[in-house]
Coordinates of C-alpha atoms in Angstrom, one line a residue:
X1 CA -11.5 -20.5 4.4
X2 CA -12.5 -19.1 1.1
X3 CA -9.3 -20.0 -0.6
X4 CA -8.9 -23.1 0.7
X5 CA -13.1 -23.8 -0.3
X6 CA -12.4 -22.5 -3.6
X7 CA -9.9 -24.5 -4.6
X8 CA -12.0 -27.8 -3.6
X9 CA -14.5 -26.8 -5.6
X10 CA -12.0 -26.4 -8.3
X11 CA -10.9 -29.7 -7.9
X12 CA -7.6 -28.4 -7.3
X13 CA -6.9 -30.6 -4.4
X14 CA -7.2 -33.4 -6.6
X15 CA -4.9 -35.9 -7.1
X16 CA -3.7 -34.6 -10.8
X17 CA -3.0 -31.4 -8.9
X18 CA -1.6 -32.6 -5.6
X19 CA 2.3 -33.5 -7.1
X20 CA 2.4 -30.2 -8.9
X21 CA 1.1 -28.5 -5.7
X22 CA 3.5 -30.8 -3.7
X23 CA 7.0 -29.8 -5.7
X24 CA 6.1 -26.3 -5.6
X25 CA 5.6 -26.4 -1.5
X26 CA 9.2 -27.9 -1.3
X27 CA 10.6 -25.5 -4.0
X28 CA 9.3 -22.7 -2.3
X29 CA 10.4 -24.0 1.5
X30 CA 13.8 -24.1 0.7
X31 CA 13.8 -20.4 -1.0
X32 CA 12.0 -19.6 2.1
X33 CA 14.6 -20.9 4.8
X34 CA 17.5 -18.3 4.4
X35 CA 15.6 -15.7 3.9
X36 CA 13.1 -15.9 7.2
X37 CA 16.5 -16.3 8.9
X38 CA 17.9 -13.7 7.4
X39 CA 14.7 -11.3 7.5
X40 CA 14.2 -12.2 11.4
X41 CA 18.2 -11.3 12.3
X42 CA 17.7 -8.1 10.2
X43 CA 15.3 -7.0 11.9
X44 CA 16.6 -7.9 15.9
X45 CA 14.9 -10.5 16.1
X46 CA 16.4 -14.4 17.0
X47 CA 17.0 -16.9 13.4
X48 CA 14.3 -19.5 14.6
X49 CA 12.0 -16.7 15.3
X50 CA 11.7 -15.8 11.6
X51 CA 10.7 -19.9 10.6
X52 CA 8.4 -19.7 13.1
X53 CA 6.6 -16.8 11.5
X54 CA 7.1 -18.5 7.9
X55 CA 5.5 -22.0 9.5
X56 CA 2.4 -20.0 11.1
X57 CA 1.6 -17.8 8.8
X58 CA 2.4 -20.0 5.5
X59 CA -0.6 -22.2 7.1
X60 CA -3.4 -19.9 8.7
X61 CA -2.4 -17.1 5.6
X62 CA -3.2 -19.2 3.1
X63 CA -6.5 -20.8 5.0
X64 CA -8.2 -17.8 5.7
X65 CA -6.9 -15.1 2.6
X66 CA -8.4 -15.0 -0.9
X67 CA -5.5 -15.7 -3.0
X68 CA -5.1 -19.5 -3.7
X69 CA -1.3 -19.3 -3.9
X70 CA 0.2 -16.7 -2.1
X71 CA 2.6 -17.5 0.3
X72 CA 2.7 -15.6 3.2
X73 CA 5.9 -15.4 5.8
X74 CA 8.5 -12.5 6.9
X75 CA 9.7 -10.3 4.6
X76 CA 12.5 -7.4 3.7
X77 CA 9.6 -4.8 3.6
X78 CA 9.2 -5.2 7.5
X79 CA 13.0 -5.0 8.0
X80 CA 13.4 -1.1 8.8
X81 CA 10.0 -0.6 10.8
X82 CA 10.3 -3.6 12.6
X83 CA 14.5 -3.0 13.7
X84 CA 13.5 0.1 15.0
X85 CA 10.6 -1.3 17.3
X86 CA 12.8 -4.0 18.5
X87 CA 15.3 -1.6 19.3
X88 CA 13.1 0.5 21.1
X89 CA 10.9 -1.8 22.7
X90 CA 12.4 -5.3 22.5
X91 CA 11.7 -8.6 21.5
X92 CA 8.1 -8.8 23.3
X93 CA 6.6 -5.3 22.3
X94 CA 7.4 -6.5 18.6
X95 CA 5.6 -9.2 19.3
X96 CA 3.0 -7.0 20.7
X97 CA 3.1 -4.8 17.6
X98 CA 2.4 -7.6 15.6
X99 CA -0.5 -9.1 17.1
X100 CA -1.9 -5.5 17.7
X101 CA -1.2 -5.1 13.8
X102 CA -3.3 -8.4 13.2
X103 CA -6.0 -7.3 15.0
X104 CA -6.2 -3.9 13.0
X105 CA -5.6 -5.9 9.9
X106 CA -8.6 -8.0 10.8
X107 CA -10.8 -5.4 11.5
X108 CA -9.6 -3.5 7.8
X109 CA -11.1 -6.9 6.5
X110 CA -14.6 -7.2 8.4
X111 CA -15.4 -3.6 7.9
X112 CA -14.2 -3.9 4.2
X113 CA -11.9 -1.5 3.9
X114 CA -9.6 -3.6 1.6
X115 CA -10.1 -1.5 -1.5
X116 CA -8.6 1.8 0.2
X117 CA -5.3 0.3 0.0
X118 CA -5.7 0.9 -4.0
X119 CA -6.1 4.6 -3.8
X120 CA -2.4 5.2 -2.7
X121 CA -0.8 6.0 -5.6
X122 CA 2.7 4.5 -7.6
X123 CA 4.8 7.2 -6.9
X124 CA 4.3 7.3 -3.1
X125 CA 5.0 2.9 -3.3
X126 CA 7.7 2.7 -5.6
X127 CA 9.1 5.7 -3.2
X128 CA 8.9 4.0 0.0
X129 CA 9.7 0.3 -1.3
X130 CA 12.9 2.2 -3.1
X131 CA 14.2 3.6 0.4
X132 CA 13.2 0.8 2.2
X133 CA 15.3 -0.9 -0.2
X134 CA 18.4 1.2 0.2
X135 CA 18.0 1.4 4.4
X136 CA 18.5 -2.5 3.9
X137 CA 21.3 -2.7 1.9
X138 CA 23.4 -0.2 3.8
X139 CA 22.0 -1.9 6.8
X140 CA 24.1 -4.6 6.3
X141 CA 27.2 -3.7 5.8
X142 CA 28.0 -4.2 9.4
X143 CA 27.3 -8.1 8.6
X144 CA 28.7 -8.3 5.1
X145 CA 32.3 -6.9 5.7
X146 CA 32.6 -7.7 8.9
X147 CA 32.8 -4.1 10.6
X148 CA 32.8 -2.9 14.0
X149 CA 31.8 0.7 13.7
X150 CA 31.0 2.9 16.5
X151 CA 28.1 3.8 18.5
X152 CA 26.2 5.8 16.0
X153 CA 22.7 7.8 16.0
X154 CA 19.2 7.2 15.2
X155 CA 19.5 8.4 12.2
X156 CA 20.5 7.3 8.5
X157 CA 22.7 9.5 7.9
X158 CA 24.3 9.5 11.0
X159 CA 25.0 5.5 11.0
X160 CA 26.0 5.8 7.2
X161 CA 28.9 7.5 8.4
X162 CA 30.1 5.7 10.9
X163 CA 30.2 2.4 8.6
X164 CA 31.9 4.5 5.9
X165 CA 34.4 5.5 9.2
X166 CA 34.9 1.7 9.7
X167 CA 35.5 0.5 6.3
X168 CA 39.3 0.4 6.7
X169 CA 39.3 -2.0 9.5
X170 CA 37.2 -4.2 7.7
X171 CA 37.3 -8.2 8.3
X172 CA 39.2 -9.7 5.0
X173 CA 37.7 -13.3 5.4
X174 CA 34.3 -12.0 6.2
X175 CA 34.8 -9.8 3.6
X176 CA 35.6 -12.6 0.9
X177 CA 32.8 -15.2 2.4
X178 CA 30.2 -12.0 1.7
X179 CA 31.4 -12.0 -1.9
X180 CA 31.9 -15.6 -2.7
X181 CA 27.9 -15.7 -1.3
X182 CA 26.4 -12.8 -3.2
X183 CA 28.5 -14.2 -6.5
X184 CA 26.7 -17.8 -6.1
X185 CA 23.1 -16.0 -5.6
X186 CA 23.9 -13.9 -8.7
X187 CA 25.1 -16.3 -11.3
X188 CA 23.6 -19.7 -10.0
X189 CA 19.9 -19.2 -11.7
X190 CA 22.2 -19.0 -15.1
X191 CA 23.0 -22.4 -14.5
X192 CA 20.4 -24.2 -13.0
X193 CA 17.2 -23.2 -11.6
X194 CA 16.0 -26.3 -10.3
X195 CA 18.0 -25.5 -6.7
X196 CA 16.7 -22.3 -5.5
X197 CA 20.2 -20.1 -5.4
X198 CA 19.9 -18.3 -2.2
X199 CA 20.0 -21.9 -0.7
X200 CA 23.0 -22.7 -2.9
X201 CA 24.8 -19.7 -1.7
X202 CA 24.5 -20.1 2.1
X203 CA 25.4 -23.9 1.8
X204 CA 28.4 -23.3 0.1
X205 CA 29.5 -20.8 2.7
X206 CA 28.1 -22.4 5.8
X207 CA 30.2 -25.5 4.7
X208 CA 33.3 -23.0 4.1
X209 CA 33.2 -21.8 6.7
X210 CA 32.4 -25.4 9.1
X211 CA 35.9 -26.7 7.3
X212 CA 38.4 -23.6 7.4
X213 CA 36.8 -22.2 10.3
X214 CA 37.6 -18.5 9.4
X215 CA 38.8 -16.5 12.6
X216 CA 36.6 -13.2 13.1
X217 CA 33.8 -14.3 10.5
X218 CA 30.6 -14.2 12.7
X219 CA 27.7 -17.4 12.7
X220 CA 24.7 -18.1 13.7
X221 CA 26.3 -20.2 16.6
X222 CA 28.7 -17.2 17.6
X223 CA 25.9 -14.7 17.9
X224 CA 23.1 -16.2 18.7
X225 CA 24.0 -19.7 20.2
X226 CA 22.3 -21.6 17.7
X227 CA 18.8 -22.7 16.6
X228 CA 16.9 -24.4 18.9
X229 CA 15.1 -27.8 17.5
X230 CA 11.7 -28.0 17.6
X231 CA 8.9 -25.9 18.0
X232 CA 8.4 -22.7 20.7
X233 CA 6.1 -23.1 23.7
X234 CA 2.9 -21.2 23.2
X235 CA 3.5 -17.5 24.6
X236 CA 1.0 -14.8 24.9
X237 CA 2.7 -11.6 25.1
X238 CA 1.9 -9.3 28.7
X239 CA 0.0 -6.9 27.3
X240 CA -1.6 -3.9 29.1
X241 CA -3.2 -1.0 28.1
X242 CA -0.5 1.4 28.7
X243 CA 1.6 -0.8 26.5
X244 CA -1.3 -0.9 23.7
X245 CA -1.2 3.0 23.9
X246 CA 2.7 2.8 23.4
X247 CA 2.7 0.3 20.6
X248 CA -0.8 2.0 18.8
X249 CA 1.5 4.3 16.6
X250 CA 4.2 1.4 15.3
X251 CA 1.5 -1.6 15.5
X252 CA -0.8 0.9 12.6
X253 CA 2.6 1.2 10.5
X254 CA 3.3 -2.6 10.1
X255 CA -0.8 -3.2 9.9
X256 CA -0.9 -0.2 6.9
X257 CA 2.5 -1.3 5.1
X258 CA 1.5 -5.6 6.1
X259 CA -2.0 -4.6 4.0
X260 CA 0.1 -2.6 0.8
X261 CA 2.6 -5.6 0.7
X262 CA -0.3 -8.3 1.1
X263 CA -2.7 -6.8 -1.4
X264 CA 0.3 -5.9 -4.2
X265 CA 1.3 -9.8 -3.8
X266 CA -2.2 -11.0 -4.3
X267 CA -2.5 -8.6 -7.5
X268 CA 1.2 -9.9 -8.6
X269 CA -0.6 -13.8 -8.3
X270 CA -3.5 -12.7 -10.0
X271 CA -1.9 -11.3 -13.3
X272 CA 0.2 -14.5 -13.2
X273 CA -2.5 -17.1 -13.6
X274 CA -5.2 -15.0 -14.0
X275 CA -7.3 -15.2 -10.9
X276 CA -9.4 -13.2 -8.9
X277 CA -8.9 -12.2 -5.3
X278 CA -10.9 -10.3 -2.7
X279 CA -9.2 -7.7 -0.5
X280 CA -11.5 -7.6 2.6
X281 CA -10.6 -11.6 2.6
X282 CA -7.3 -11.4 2.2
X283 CA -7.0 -9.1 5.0
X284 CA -8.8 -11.1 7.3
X285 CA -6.1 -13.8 6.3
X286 CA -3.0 -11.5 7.0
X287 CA -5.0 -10.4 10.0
X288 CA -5.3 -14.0 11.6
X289 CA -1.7 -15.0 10.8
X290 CA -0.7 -12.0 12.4
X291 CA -2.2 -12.7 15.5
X292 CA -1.1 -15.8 15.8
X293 CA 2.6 -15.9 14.8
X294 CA 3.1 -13.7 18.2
X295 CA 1.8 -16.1 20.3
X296 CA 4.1 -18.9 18.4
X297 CA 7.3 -16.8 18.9
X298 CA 7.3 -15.2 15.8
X299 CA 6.7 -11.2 15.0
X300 CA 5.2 -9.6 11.8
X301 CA 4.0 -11.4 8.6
X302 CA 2.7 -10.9 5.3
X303 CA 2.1 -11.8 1.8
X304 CA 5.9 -12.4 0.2
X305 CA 6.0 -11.3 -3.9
X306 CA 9.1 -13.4 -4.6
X307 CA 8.4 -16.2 -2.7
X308 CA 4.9 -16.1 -4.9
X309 CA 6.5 -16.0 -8.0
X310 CA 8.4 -19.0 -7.0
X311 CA 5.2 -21.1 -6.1
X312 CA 3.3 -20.4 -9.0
X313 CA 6.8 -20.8 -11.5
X314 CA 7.2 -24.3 -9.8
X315 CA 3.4 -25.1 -10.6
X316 CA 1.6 -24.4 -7.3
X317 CA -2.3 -23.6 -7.6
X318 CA -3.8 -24.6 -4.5
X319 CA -3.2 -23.3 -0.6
X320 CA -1.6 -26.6 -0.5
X321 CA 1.5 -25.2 -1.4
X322 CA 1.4 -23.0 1.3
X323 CA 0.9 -25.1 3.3
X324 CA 3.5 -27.5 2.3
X325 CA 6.3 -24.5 2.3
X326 CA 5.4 -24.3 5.9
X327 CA 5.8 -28.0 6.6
X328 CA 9.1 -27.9 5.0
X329 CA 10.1 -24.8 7.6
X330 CA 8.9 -27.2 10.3
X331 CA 11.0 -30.3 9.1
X332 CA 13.8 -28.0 8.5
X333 CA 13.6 -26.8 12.7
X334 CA 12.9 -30.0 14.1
X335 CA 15.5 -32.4 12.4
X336 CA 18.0 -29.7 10.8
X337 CA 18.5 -27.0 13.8
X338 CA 21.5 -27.6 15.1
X339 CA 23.4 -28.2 11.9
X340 CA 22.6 -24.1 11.9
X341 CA 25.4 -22.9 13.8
X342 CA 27.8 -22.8 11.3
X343 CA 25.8 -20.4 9.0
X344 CA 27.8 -17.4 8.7
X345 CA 25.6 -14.0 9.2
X346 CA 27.8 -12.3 6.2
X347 CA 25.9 -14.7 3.9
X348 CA 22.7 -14.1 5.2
X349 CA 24.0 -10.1 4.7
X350 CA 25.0 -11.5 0.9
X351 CA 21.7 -12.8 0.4
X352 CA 19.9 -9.8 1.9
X353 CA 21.8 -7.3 -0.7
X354 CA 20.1 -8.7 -3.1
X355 CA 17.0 -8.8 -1.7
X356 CA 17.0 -5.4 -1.5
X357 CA 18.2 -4.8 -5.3
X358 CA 15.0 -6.8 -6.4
X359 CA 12.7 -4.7 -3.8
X360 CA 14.4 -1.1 -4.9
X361 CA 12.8 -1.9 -8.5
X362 CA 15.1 0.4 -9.8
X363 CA 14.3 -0.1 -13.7
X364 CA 10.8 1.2 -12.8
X365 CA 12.0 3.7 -10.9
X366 CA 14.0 5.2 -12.9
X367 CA 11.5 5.0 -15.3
X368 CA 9.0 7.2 -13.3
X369 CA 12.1 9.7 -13.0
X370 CA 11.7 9.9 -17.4
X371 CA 8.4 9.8 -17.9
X372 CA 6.3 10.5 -15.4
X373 CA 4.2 13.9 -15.0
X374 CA 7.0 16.5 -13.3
X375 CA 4.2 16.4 -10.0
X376 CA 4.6 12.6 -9.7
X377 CA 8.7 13.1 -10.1
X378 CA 8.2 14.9 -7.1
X379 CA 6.1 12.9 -5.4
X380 CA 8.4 9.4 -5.8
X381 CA 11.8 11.7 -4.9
X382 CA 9.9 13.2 -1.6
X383 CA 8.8 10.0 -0.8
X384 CA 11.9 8.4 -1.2
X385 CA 14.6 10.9 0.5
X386 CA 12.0 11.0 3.7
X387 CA 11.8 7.3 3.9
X388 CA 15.8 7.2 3.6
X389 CA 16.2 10.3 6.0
X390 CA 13.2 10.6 8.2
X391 CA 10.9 8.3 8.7
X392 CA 8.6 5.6 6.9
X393 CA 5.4 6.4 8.3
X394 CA 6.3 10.4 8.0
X395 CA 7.2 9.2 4.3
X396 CA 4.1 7.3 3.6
X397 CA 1.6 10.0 5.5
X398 CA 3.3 13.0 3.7
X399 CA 3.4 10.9 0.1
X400 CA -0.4 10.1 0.5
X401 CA -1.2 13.7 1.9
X402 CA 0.7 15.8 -1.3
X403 CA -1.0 12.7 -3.5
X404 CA -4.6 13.6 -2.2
X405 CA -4.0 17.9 -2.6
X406 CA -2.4 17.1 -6.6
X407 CA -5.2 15.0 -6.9
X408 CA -7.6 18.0 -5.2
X409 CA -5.9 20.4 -7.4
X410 CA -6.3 18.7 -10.6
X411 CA -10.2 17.8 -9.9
X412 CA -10.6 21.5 -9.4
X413 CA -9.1 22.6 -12.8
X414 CA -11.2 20.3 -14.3
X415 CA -14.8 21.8 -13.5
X416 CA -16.1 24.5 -16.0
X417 CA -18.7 26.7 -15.3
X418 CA -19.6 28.7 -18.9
X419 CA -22.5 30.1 -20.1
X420 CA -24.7 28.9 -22.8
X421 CA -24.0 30.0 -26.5
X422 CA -26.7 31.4 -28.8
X423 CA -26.2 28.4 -30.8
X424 CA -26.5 25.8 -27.7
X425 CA -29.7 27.9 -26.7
X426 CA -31.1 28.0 -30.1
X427 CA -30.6 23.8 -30.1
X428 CA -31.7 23.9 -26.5
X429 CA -35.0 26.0 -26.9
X430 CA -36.3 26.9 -30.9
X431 CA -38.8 29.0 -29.3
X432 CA -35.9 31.2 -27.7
X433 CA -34.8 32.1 -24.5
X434 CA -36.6 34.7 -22.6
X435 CA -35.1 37.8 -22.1
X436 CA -33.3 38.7 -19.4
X437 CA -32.5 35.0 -18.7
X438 CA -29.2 33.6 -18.2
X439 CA -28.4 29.8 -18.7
X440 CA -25.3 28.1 -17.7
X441 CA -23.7 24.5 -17.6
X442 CA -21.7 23.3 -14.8
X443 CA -19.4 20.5 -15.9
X444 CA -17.4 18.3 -12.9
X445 CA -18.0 17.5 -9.4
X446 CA -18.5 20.6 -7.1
X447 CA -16.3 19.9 -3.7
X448 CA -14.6 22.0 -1.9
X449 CA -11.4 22.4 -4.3
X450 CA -13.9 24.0 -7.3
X451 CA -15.7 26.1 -4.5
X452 CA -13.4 29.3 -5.4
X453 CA -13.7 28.7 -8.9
X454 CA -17.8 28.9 -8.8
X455 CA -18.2 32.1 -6.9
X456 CA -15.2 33.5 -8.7
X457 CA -16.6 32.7 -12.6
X458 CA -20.2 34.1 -11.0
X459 CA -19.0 37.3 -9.3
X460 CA -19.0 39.6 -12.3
X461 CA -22.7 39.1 -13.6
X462 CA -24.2 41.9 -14.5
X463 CA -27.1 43.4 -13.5
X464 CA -29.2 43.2 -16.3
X465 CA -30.2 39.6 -15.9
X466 CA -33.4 38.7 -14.2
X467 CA -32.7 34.4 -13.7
X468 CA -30.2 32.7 -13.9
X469 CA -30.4 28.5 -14.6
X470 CA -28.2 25.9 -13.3
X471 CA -27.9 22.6 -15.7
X472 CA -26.3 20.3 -12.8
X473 CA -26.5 17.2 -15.8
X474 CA -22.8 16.8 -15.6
X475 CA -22.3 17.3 -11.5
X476 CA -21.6 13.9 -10.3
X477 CA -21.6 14.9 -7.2
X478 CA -21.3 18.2 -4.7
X479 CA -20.4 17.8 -1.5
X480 CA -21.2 20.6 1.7
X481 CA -18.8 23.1 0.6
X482 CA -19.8 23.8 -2.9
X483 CA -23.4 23.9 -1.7
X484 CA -22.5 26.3 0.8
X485 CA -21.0 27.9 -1.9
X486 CA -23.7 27.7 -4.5
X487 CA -26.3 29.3 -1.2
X488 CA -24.1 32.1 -0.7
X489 CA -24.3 32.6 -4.5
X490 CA -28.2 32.2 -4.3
X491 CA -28.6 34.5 -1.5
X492 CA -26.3 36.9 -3.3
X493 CA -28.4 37.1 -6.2
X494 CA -31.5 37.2 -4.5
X495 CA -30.6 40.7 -3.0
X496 CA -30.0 41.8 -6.2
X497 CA -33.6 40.8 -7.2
X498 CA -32.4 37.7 -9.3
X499 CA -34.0 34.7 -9.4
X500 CA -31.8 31.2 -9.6
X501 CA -33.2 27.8 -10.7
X502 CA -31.2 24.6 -10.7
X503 CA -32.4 21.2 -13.3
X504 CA -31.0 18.4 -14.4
X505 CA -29.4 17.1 -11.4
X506 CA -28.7 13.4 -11.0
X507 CA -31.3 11.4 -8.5
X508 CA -28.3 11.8 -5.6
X509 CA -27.4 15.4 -6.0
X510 CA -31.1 16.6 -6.3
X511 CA -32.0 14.4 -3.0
X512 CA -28.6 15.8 -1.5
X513 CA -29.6 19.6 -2.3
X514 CA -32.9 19.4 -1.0
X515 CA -31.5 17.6 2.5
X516 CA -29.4 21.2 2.3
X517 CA -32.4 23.1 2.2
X518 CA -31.2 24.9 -1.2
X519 CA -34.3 24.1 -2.5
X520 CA -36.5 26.0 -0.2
X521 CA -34.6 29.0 -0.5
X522 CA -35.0 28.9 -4.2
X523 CA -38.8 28.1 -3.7
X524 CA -38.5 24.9 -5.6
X525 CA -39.7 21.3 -5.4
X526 CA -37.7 19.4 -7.5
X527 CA -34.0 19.8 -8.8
X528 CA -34.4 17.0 -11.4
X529 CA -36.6 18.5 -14.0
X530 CA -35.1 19.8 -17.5
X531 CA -34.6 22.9 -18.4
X532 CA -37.1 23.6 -20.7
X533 CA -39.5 23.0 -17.8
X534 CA -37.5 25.5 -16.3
X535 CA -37.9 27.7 -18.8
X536 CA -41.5 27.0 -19.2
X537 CA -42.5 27.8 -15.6
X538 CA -40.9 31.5 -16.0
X539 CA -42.4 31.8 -19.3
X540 CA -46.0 31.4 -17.3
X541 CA -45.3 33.9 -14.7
X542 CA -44.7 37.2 -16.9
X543 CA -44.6 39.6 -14.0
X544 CA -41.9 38.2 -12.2
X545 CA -40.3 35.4 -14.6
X546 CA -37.0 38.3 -15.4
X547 CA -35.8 41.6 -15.3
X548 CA -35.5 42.5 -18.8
X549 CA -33.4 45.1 -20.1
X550 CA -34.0 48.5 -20.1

């Protein structure tokens, strides 16, 4: 409970702390309500089924993670992976996803793999969290205006046009209820801030709607039969191994994007109030709560940005807002439930377009569009239009892939191999350079990307050198195909009666290249020592120390 023993220590369970820590709980409970509900039906699951994720994972999130104020619960992020696993595999093997997702989540965290998720770059999230963005908004449609459209396909595109088929025959009262919602969530924050306006908005319509009792305009009550009041019995999911070898491939997609959304919201905290959190941790938290939400009838959880905001706007500093939110949740399914009913789903749709216009970020995405490098343009639009069309995890695996090779590329233009000047040489040694001697730099790390480059630059020596000297002083590192590379280039030279010596290589690289066995093929002990060493040795062996010139 590192969070949680943090804080203590802190002092920020104290009682100075525990009214601002209080407020900010409630605050961020009633933000939290509408959208759980709203995520959880979004994504095919039941209402209830998204509090009880908030309630569990708000509490065991916040325990076990590294952040002291995230708050943790179901999210729009989830939304498209998560509809498409309940639609393929029902309620229980989401469930299953999830808690196989918390276990690989867990594990990230023990073996410490929570610094990985930092290497994925901006294009290839802004890309993915931009489509996801757009699959929700057009996603619900169906809710917001009330539509009926046909059967339709798997695919966007293919269910983008059967609601654009279906517009005409859309539902006028549903229609206006929609509005009417998304104009309260939009303009209520102008006015006051102290009443959360998602919660605003789906008051106002669920009580519209209770009192004029719109024909056609679809509820909570009509679709789903209500909420049950109070809490779920405990229910471990059957799980067998062929169904943990059917689930592996989705349960690694909400574990990989649960990790991304976890890690960005504990960054987001930290620049707020200028904390410090630890990755491995905070996965180990995520991990937990997604283990345990499953078993409590809820699905997929992580670490929710806005929601965050909220707490820390409202003052909260400790876990104990977390865990306050979540007590709020509970309160809210035990005493309120039935009062549920009457929620019509084209708010929830109202609130959700919104949602998804926060997540698109599209200021900063248009900003990459103008300023970025034309390579990550490319990136963010690949990654974007395959989310949309595809595929997430096709999206994210291709966006990482083409990251890593631009990356690759750019590492190899970056290594220079050149040969000393008489100037550097006459700095280097006063005493000159023996004849026949040639001395060159190698500047960048030597992987497999600058192999080419170092046989290519060293093919057209000519003949009329005798030794040629590595300086390895600005090699960070080489891995085992440039030192395959810089053998071939050894034994190369060595049929052509020309001797090679390496120095000035880092502790690592000169431990690494004798492991190779490099440096008994060039009949030398140590890779380490400086050049004019180098130079010295071949100076005290005149028969064979060069070929000199003709």
């Amino acid at each position: 409970m590192i969070a949680a023993l943090e804080s203590w220590k802190a002092g920020l369970f104290h009682r100075r702390h525990l009214m601002r820590n209080l407020g900010a709980g409630l605050v961020v409970g009633v933000v939290a309500l509408p959208l759980a509900m709203a995520f959880a039906i979004a994504s095919g699951a039941r209402p209830e089924q998204g509090i009880y994720t908030g309630i569990v994972a708000g509490v065991l999130a916040a325990l076990f993670g590294s952040s002291r104020v995230s708050i943790s619960g179901p999210t729009g992020a989830f939304i498209v992976i998560l509809a498409g696993i309940t639609a393929q595999y029902g309620i229980d093997g989401l469930q299953i996803a999830s808690l196989m997702a918390g276990l690989i989540m867990l594990s990230m965290g023990l073996v410490k793999l929570g610094g990985i998720i930092r290497f994925i770059p901006t294009p290839v999230i802004t890309g993915f969290t931009a489509g996801i963005a757009v699959i929700i908004f057009v996603g619900q449609w169906k809710d917001f205006f009330g539509l009926q459209p046909a059967a339709s396909g798997q695919h966007f595109h293919e269910k983008l046009a059967m609601l654009v088929e279906a517009m005409p025959s859309l539902d006028l009262p549903t229609t206006l209820l929609a509005l009417g919602t998304l104009a309260i969530v939009v303009i209520a924050p102008r006015l006051t801030r102290r009443i959360p306006s998602p919660l605003i908005a789906m008051l106002a319509a669920t009580l519209a709607q209770a009192y004029f009792q719109f024909d056609g305009v679809a509820t909570i009550g009509s679709a789903f039969g209500g909420i049950p009041a109070g809490l779920p019995d405990l229910h471990l999911p059957q799980v067998t191994f062929a169904r943990m070898l059917e689930l592996l491939g989705p349960a690694f997609t909400i574990a990989m994007l649960g990790a991304i959304e976890s890690l960005l919201c504990a960054v987001v905290a930290d620049g707020m109030i200028g904390t410090r959190h630890d990755p491995n941790q905070e996965l180990v938290g995520q991990g937990i709560a997604n283990i345990a939400a499953p078993i409590f009838g809820g699905f997929a959880a992580t670490g929710a940005i806005a929601r965050t905001a909220t707490n820390i706007r409202n003052g909260g500093d400790s876990p104990l807002a977390s865990i306050v939110h979540a007590l709020v949740l509970l309160a809210v399914i035990v005493a309120l439930a039935p009062l549920a009913a009457h929620i019509p789903l084209a708010a929830l749709a109202a609130i959700l377009f919104v949602v998804a216009w926060n997540m698109s970020e599209a200021q900063h995405f248009s900003d990459l569009l103008r300023h970025a490098p034309v390579n990550d343009k490319a990136l963010l639009l690949i990654t974007f239009l395959l989310t949309v069309f595809a595929d997430l995890v096709i999206a994210v695996n291709v966006g990482v892939l083409l990251a890593a090779l631009l990356f690759m590329k750019r590492m190899s233009e970056t290594v220079r191999i050149e040969g000393e000047s008489e100037a550097s040489l006459a700095a280097l040694c006063p005493v000159g350079v023996p004849a026949g001697v040639q001395i060159y730099s190698i500047d960048g790390p030597l992987f497999f990307g600058a192999a080419a480059t170092f046989e290519r630059t060293l093919a057209g020596l000519h003949d009329k050198i005798g030794v040629v000297i590595f300086r390895l002083g600005r090699v960070p590192f080489a891995d085992a195909t440039a030192m395959h590379a810089l053998a071939d280039v050894v034994r190369h030279f060595q049929q052509r009666h020309i001797r090679v010596r390496v120095c000035e290589a880092n502790p690592r690289l000169a431990l690494k290249l004798r492991d190779f066995g490099l440096m008994a093929k060039l009949g030398q002990q140590d890779a380490s020592v400086s050049v004019l060493d180098v130079l010295a040795e071949i100076s005290d062996t005149p028969a064979t120390a060069a070929r000199t010139p003709d």
